[in-house]
CSV table of C-alpha atoms in Angstrom, one decimal:
chain,number,residue,atom,x,y,z
A,1,MET,CA,0.0,0.0,0.0
A,2,SER,CA,1.4,3.4,-1.0
A,3,LYS,CA,2.1,6.1,1.5
A,4,VAL,CA,2.0,9.9,1.3
A,5,TRP,CA,5.2,11.7,2.3
A,6,PHE,CA,5.2,15.4,3.2
A,7,ILE,CA,8.7,16.7,3.0
A,8,THR,CA,10.2,20.2,3.7
A,9,GLY,CA,13.3,21.6,2.1
A,10,THR,CA,13.3,19.5,-1.1
A,11,SER,CA,15.3,21.8,-3.3
A,12,SER,CA,18.6,20.4,-2.2
A,13,GLY,CA,20.5,18.0,0.1
A,14,PHE,CA,18.6,15.3,2.0
A,15,GLY,CA,15.2,16.7,1.0
A,16,ARG,CA,15.9,16.4,-2.7
A,17,GLN,CA,17.4,12.9,-2.2
A,18,PHE,CA,14.1,11.8,-0.5
A,19,VAL,CA,12.1,12.8,-3.5
A,20,GLU,CA,14.6,11.3,-6.0
A,21,GLN,CA,14.4,7.9,-4.2
A,22,LEU,CA,10.7,8.0,-3.6
A,23,LEU,CA,10.1,8.6,-7.3
A,24,ALA,CA,11.3,5.1,-7.9
A,25,THR,CA,8.5,3.7,-5.6
A,26,GLU,CA,4.7,3.8,-5.7
A,27,ASP,CA,4.5,6.3,-2.8
A,28,LYS,CA,3.0,9.7,-3.2
A,29,ILE,CA,5.1,12.8,-2.5
A,30,VAL,CA,4.3,16.3,-1.3
A,31,ALA,CA,7.5,18.2,-2.1
A,32,THR,CA,7.9,21.6,-0.6
A,33,ALA,CA,10.5,24.4,-0.9
A,34,ARG,CA,10.6,28.2,-0.7
A,35,SER,CA,10.9,28.3,-4.5
A,36,LEU,CA,8.6,26.2,-6.7
A,37,GLU,CA,10.9,26.8,-9.6
A,38,ALA,CA,13.6,24.8,-7.8
A,39,ILE,CA,11.4,21.7,-7.5
A,40,ALA,CA,9.3,22.0,-10.7
A,41,ASP,CA,11.1,19.0,-12.2
A,42,PHE,CA,9.6,16.6,-9.6
A,43,LYS,CA,6.1,17.4,-10.8
A,44,GLU,CA,7.1,17.0,-14.5
A,45,ARG,CA,8.6,13.6,-13.8
A,46,ALA,CA,5.6,12.1,-12.0
A,47,PRO,CA,2.6,14.4,-12.2
A,48,GLU,CA,0.1,11.9,-10.7
A,49,ARG,CA,2.2,11.0,-7.7
A,50,VAL,CA,3.9,14.4,-6.9
A,51,HIS,CA,2.4,17.6,-5.6
A,52,ILE,CA,4.7,20.6,-5.2
A,53,ALA,CA,4.0,23.5,-2.8
A,54,ALA,CA,5.7,26.7,-1.9
A,55,LEU,CA,6.6,26.5,1.8
A,56,ASP,CA,8.7,28.7,4.0
A,57,VAL,CA,8.7,27.1,7.5
A,58,THR,CA,8.5,30.5,9.1
A,59,ASN,CA,5.2,31.3,7.2
A,60,LYS,CA,2.3,29.6,9.0
A,61,GLU,CA,-0.2,30.5,6.2
A,62,GLN,CA,2.0,28.8,3.6
A,63,ILE,CA,2.4,25.7,5.8
A,64,GLN,CA,-1.4,25.4,6.3
A,65,SER,CA,-2.0,25.9,2.6
A,66,ALA,CA,0.5,23.2,1.7
A,67,VAL,CA,-1.1,20.8,4.2
A,68,ASP,CA,-4.6,21.5,2.9
A,69,GLU,CA,-3.3,21.0,-0.7
A,70,ALA,CA,-1.7,17.7,0.3
A,71,VAL,CA,-4.9,16.3,1.8
A,72,LYS,CA,-6.9,17.5,-1.2
A,73,ALA,CA,-4.5,15.9,-3.6
A,74,PHE,CA,-3.9,12.6,-1.9
A,75,GLY,CA,-6.4,12.2,0.9
A,76,SER,CA,-3.9,11.8,3.8
A,77,ILE,CA,-0.4,12.4,5.1
A,78,ASP,CA,1.4,9.4,6.4
A,79,ILE,CA,5.0,10.6,6.9
A,80,VAL,CA,6.2,14.1,7.7
A,81,VAL,CA,9.9,14.7,7.1
A,82,ASN,CA,11.0,17.9,8.8
A,83,ASN,CA,14.2,18.4,6.9
A,84,ALA,CA,14.3,22.2,6.2
A,85,GLY,CA,16.9,24.1,8.1
A,86,TYR,CA,20.4,25.7,7.8
A,87,GLY,CA,23.6,26.1,9.7
A,88,LEU,CA,25.0,29.2,11.3
A,89,SER,CA,28.7,29.5,11.9
A,90,GLY,CA,30.4,31.7,14.5
A,91,MET,CA,31.6,32.0,18.0
A,92,LEU,CA,28.9,32.7,20.6
A,93,GLU,CA,29.7,36.5,20.9
A,94,GLU,CA,30.1,36.9,17.1
A,95,TYR,CA,26.4,36.3,16.3
A,96,THR,CA,24.1,39.3,15.9
A,97,ASP,CA,20.7,39.3,17.5
A,98,GLU,CA,19.1,38.9,14.1
A,99,GLN,CA,21.2,35.9,13.2
A,100,MET,CA,20.4,34.2,16.5
A,101,LYS,CA,16.7,34.9,16.2
A,102,GLU,CA,16.4,33.7,12.6
A,103,GLN,CA,18.4,30.5,13.4
A,104,TRP,CA,15.8,29.6,16.0
A,105,GLU,CA,12.8,30.7,13.8
A,106,VAL,CA,13.8,28.3,11.1
A,107,ASN,CA,15.4,25.3,12.8
A,108,VAL,CA,13.1,25.1,15.9
A,109,PHE,CA,9.9,27.1,15.4
A,110,GLY,CA,9.8,26.1,11.7
A,111,VAL,CA,9.7,22.4,12.7
A,112,LEU,CA,7.1,23.1,15.4
A,113,ASN,CA,5.0,25.1,12.9
A,114,VAL,CA,4.9,22.1,10.5
A,115,ILE,CA,4.2,19.6,13.2
A,116,ARG,CA,1.3,21.7,14.6
A,117,ALA,CA,-0.2,22.1,11.1
A,118,THR,CA,0.0,18.5,10.1
A,119,LEU,CA,-0.9,17.0,13.5
A,120,PRO,CA,-4.7,17.3,13.1
A,121,VAL,CA,-4.5,15.2,10.0
A,122,LEU,CA,-2.4,12.5,11.6
A,123,LYS,CA,-4.5,12.4,14.8
A,124,LYS,CA,-7.7,12.0,12.7
A,125,GLN,CA,-6.1,9.1,10.9
A,126,ARG,CA,-4.7,7.8,14.2
A,127,SER,CA,-1.6,6.9,12.3
A,128,GLY,CA,1.5,8.6,11.0
A,129,HIS,CA,5.3,9.1,11.5
A,130,TYR,CA,7.2,12.3,12.1
A,131,ILE,CA,10.9,12.3,10.9
A,132,ASN,CA,12.5,15.2,12.7
A,133,PHE,CA,16.0,16.0,11.4
A,134,SER,CA,18.4,16.8,14.2
A,135,SER,CA,22.2,16.3,13.8
A,136,ILE,CA,25.2,14.7,15.5
A,137,LEU,CA,25.4,18.3,16.9
A,138,GLY,CA,22.1,17.8,18.6
A,139,VAL,CA,23.9,15.5,21.0
A,140,MET,CA,27.5,16.8,21.0
A,141,THR,CA,28.9,20.3,20.3
A,142,VAL,CA,31.9,21.9,18.6
A,143,PRO,CA,33.2,25.5,18.7
A,144,SER,CA,31.7,27.9,16.1
A,145,LEU,CA,28.4,26.1,15.8
A,146,SER,CA,26.9,26.8,19.2
A,147,LEU,CA,23.6,28.3,18.0
A,148,TYR,CA,23.1,25.6,15.4
A,149,SER,CA,23.8,23.0,18.0
A,150,ALA,CA,21.4,24.6,20.5
A,151,THR,CA,18.6,24.5,17.9
A,152,LYS,CA,19.2,20.8,17.3
A,153,PHE,CA,19.3,20.1,21.1
A,154,ALA,CA,15.9,21.8,21.2
A,155,VAL,CA,14.6,19.5,18.4
A,156,GLU,CA,15.8,16.5,20.3
A,157,GLY,CA,14.0,17.7,23.5
A,158,PHE,CA,10.6,18.4,22.1
A,159,SER,CA,10.7,15.4,19.8
A,160,GLU,CA,11.3,13.0,22.7
A,161,ALA,CA,8.4,14.6,24.6
A,162,MET,CA,6.0,14.5,21.5
A,163,ALA,CA,6.9,10.9,20.9
A,164,ALA,CA,5.3,10.1,24.3
A,165,GLU,CA,2.4,12.5,23.8
A,166,LEU,CA,1.4,11.2,20.4
A,167,ALA,CA,2.0,7.4,20.8
A,168,GLY,CA,-1.6,6.9,22.0
A,169,PHE,CA,-2.8,8.2,18.7
A,170,GLY,CA,-0.7,5.7,16.7
A,171,ILE,CA,1.8,8.4,15.7
A,172,LYS,CA,5.5,7.6,15.7
A,173,THR,CA,8.4,10.0,16.0
A,174,THR,CA,12.0,9.5,15.0
A,175,ILE,CA,14.8,11.9,15.5
A,176,VAL,CA,17.4,11.6,12.7
A,177,GLU,CA,20.9,12.5,13.7
A,178,PRO,CA,23.2,12.7,10.6
A,179,GLY,CA,26.9,13.2,10.8
A,180,VAL,CA,28.9,14.9,8.0
A,181,PHE,CA,27.5,14.3,4.5
A,182,ALA,CA,28.3,15.8,1.1
A,183,THR,CA,25.4,18.3,1.1
A,184,ASP,CA,25.3,22.1,0.8
A,185,PHE,CA,25.3,22.4,4.6
A,186,SER,CA,28.8,23.6,4.9
A,187,GLY,CA,28.7,25.4,1.5
A,188,ARG,CA,26.2,27.9,0.2
A,189,SER,CA,23.6,26.9,2.8
A,190,MET,CA,25.9,27.9,5.7
A,191,ARG,CA,25.5,31.4,7.1
A,192,ARG,CA,28.4,33.0,8.9
A,193,ALA,CA,28.9,35.6,11.6
A,194,GLU,CA,31.5,38.3,11.2
A,195,PRO,CA,34.6,36.8,12.7
A,196,ARG,CA,36.6,38.5,15.5
A,197,GLU,CA,40.4,38.4,15.3
A,198,GLU,CA,40.8,37.0,18.8
A,199,TYR,CA,39.1,33.8,17.7
A,200,ALA,CA,41.1,33.4,14.5
A,201,ALA,CA,43.1,30.4,15.8
A,202,VAL,CA,39.9,28.6,16.9
A,203,HIS,CA,38.2,29.2,13.6
A,204,GLU,CA,41.3,27.9,11.8
A,205,ALA,CA,41.4,24.7,14.0
A,206,VAL,CA,37.7,24.0,13.4
A,207,ALA,CA,38.0,24.5,9.7
A,208,GLN,CA,40.9,22.2,9.6
A,209,SER,CA,39.0,19.5,11.6
A,210,PHE,CA,36.1,19.6,9.2
A,211,ALA,CA,38.4,19.5,6.1
A,212,GLU,CA,39.9,16.3,7.4
A,213,LEU,CA,36.5,14.6,7.8
A,214,LYS,CA,35.4,12.1,5.1
A,215,ALA,CA,31.8,13.2,4.1
A,216,GLY,CA,29.2,10.5,3.7
A,217,ASP,CA,27.0,9.8,0.7
A,218,PRO,CA,23.6,11.6,1.1
A,219,ALA,CA,21.9,9.1,-1.2
A,220,LYS,CA,23.0,6.3,1.2
A,221,ALA,CA,21.9,8.3,4.2
A,222,VAL,CA,18.4,8.8,2.8
A,223,LYS,CA,18.2,5.1,1.8
A,224,ALA,CA,19.0,4.1,5.3
A,225,VAL,CA,16.3,6.5,6.7
A,226,MET,CA,13.7,5.2,4.3
A,227,GLU,CA,14.5,1.6,5.3
A,228,MET,CA,14.2,2.6,9.0
A,229,VAL,CA,10.8,4.2,8.3
A,230,ASN,CA,9.5,1.1,6.7
A,231,SER,CA,10.7,-1.2,9.5
A,232,ALA,CA,8.3,-2.7,12.0
A,233,ASN,CA,9.6,-0.9,15.0
A,234,PRO,CA,11.4,2.3,14.1
A,235,PRO,CA,13.6,3.9,16.8
A,236,LEU,CA,13.2,7.2,18.6
A,237,HIS,CA,16.8,8.2,17.8
A,238,PHE,CA,18.5,7.3,14.5
A,239,PRO,CA,22.2,8.4,14.2
A,240,VAL,CA,23.2,8.2,10.5
A,241,GLY,CA,26.8,7.8,9.4
A,242,PRO,CA,29.8,6.3,11.3
A,243,ASP,CA,30.9,9.6,12.7
A,244,ALA,CA,27.4,10.1,14.2
A,245,SER,CA,27.0,6.6,15.5
A,246,TYR,CA,30.5,6.4,17.1
A,247,GLY,CA,30.6,10.0,18.1
A,248,ILE,CA,27.3,10.0,19.9
A,249,ARG,CA,28.1,6.7,21.6
A,250,ASP,CA,31.5,8.2,22.8
A,251,THR,CA,29.7,11.4,24.0
A,252,PHE,CA,27.3,9.4,26.2
A,253,ALA,CA,30.1,7.2,27.6
A,254,LYS,CA,32.1,10.3,28.6
A,255,ARG,CA,28.9,11.8,30.1
A,256,ILE,CA,28.3,8.7,32.2
A,257,GLU,CA,32.0,8.7,33.4
A,258,GLU,CA,31.6,12.4,34.4
A,259,ILE,CA,28.5,11.7,36.4
A,260,ALA,CA,30.1,8.8,38.1
A,261,ALA,CA,33.1,10.8,39.0
A,262,TRP,CA,31.0,13.5,40.8
A,263,GLU,CA,28.2,11.3,42.0
A,264,LYS,CA,29.2,11.1,45.7
A,265,LEU,CA,29.2,14.9,46.0
A,266,ALA,CA,26.1,15.4,43.8
A,267,VAL,CA,23.7,12.9,45.5
A,268,ASP,CA,24.4,14.0,49.1
A,269,THR,CA,21.8,16.8,48.9
A,270,ALA,CA,18.9,15.5,51.1
A,271,PHE,CA,17.8,17.4,54.2
A,272,ASP,CA,19.6,16.2,57.3
A,273,SER,CA,17.4,14.0,59.5
């Protein structure tokens, strides 16, 4: 039985890969992007199975319109892929107020806007699956990506809570945590704060570290996510890529070691008898 996918940010990166691979299946696709021109080819290739809609995740009216169009076109929405977002590079004190606000508007409130608009559809069906894109940086952090990391930590937090809130309606939630892949994330999609001279050495070190990383294949990443979605019991968290899987595991191990090292001091906090 075919499913209906509602995907944000399909003009490039993982979003475009989702559509490309779904075109080879019998599933139906609602592909969204800020520019319809950037995704017009999808409709041309499979007009009966693809609906395209203009959608800026910070525009609630556009989101609701896209959701209404999706239901009108295909009758339901089975899988919502919250993929739209972007990176912001800079040290904490280098960001402007406007840069910080916009990062949260897109990466956090944008995801929440899409969830809140699609949720009535999924609740009425008493079925569905949210795929919320976080990042390896939603679990661990690096210098110069503090704000981006903070937004992904936020996605992790509300996604874990909503998974419990919506389970009774037959709605699943999975947080996808990709590592480094060969997308536009670090290229034209990345926005950068004005650097300060005193952080030059740190910027250089971070850039060198990223340059030495071996980026993964986005097509393989999306193939893995789609296989996970179609599994009988999809996970709440899904790290994608060896750097994500090993890095997140190592981060948690170090966190447990730190807790254990300070546990004696930390737990002795009850009132004296």
